[in-house]
Amino acid sequence: MPRSNRPRNAKKAEPVELNLALIKTGFRKTEIKRGTEYTVQSTTGLNSEDDKSWVCPHCQIQIAKGTAHLVAWDTIRGVETRRHFHSNCWKAFQGVLL
Ligand SMILES: [Zn+2]
């Protein structure tokens, strides 16, 4: 197979796949609020496997399915502490995830 002897092509394809993955999963970063480190993951809210809605713990308003928003969790305590926030609400949030 001549294609398998072309590593250049394989390398070219790689960034495209990474970009697609980035679009699907969004960014992930860490933020420190009041001395607690949180992992913050953006999400499109379009994950068809996740057919539930979320109530933002900051404004108590439901985040509609398909709305881009953030998922944040306590990095130390783990992903079971994760909550879904409106993007702006996460910026304003200064409390503790319960
Ligand atoms: Zn909110």
Coordinates of C-alpha atoms and ligand atoms in Angstrom, one line a residue:
M1 CA 0.0 0.0 0.0
P2 CA 1.7 3.2 -1.1
R3 CA -0.2 5.4 1.3
S4 CA 1.3 3.7 4.4
N5 CA 4.7 4.8 3.1
R6 CA 3.8 8.5 3.3
P7 CA 4.3 9.6 6.9
R8 CA 4.0 13.3 5.7
N9 CA 0.3 12.7 5.0
A10 CA -0.3 11.1 8.3
K11 CA 1.3 14.1 10.1
K12 CA -0.8 16.5 8.1
A13 CA -4.0 14.8 9.1
E14 CA -3.2 14.9 12.8
P15 CA -3.8 18.6 13.5
V16 CA -7.2 18.4 11.7
E17 CA -8.3 15.6 14.1
L18 CA -7.1 17.6 17.1
N19 CA -9.0 20.6 16.0
L20 CA -12.2 18.6 15.6
A21 CA -11.7 17.2 19.0
L22 CA -11.3 20.7 20.4
I23 CA -14.5 21.8 18.8
K24 CA -16.4 18.9 20.2
T25 CA -15.1 19.0 23.7
G26 CA -14.2 22.7 24.0
F27 CA -11.4 24.0 26.2
R28 CA -10.4 22.8 29.6
K29 CA -8.6 25.0 32.1
T30 CA -8.1 25.4 35.8
E31 CA -9.2 28.3 37.9
I32 CA -8.7 29.2 41.5
K33 CA -11.5 30.8 43.4
R34 CA -11.1 31.5 47.1
G35 CA -8.1 29.2 47.3
T36 CA -9.9 26.2 45.8
E37 CA -8.7 24.9 42.4
Y38 CA -11.5 24.1 39.9
T39 CA -11.3 22.4 36.6
V40 CA -13.5 24.2 34.1
Q41 CA -14.6 22.5 30.9
S42 CA -16.6 24.2 28.2
T43 CA -19.5 22.2 26.6
T44 CA -21.8 22.9 23.8
G45 CA -24.7 21.2 25.6
L46 CA -25.3 19.3 22.5
N47 CA -24.2 15.9 23.7
S48 CA -27.0 13.6 22.5
E49 CA -26.0 10.9 25.1
D50 CA -26.7 13.4 27.9
D51 CA -30.4 14.0 27.6
K52 CA -30.9 15.9 30.8
S53 CA -31.0 19.6 31.6
W54 CA -29.1 21.4 34.3
V55 CA -29.9 24.1 36.9
C56 CA -27.2 26.7 37.2
P57 CA -26.2 26.8 40.9
H58 CA -25.5 30.5 40.7
C59 CA -28.7 31.9 39.2
Q60 CA -31.0 28.9 39.8
I61 CA -32.1 29.1 36.1
Q62 CA -32.2 26.0 34.0
I63 CA -29.6 25.7 31.3
A64 CA -31.4 24.6 28.2
K65 CA -30.1 21.7 26.2
G66 CA -28.0 23.0 23.3
T67 CA -26.8 26.1 25.2
A68 CA -23.1 26.4 25.4
H69 CA -22.0 26.6 29.0
L70 CA -19.4 25.5 31.5
V71 CA -19.0 22.5 33.7
A72 CA -16.8 23.1 36.7
W73 CA -15.6 20.8 39.5
D74 CA -13.3 20.9 42.4
T75 CA -10.1 19.5 41.1
I76 CA -9.2 17.9 44.4
R77 CA -12.6 16.4 45.3
G78 CA -13.1 15.2 41.8
V79 CA -15.6 15.2 38.9
E80 CA -18.5 14.0 41.1
T81 CA -18.6 17.6 42.5
R82 CA -19.2 19.0 39.0
R83 CA -21.9 21.6 38.3
H84 CA -23.1 23.2 35.2
F85 CA -23.0 27.0 35.0
H86 CA -23.9 29.6 32.5
S87 CA -20.6 31.0 31.2
N88 CA -21.2 34.4 32.8
C89 CA -22.5 32.9 36.0
W90 CA -19.2 31.0 36.4
K91 CA -17.3 34.2 36.2
A92 CA -19.4 35.7 38.9
F93 CA -19.5 32.6 41.1
Q94 CA -17.4 32.9 44.2
G95 CA -19.0 30.3 46.4
V96 CA -18.2 26.7 47.1
L97 CA -19.4 23.7 45.1
L98 CA -21.5 21.6 47.4
Ligands
ZN1 ZN -26.7 30.9 35.6

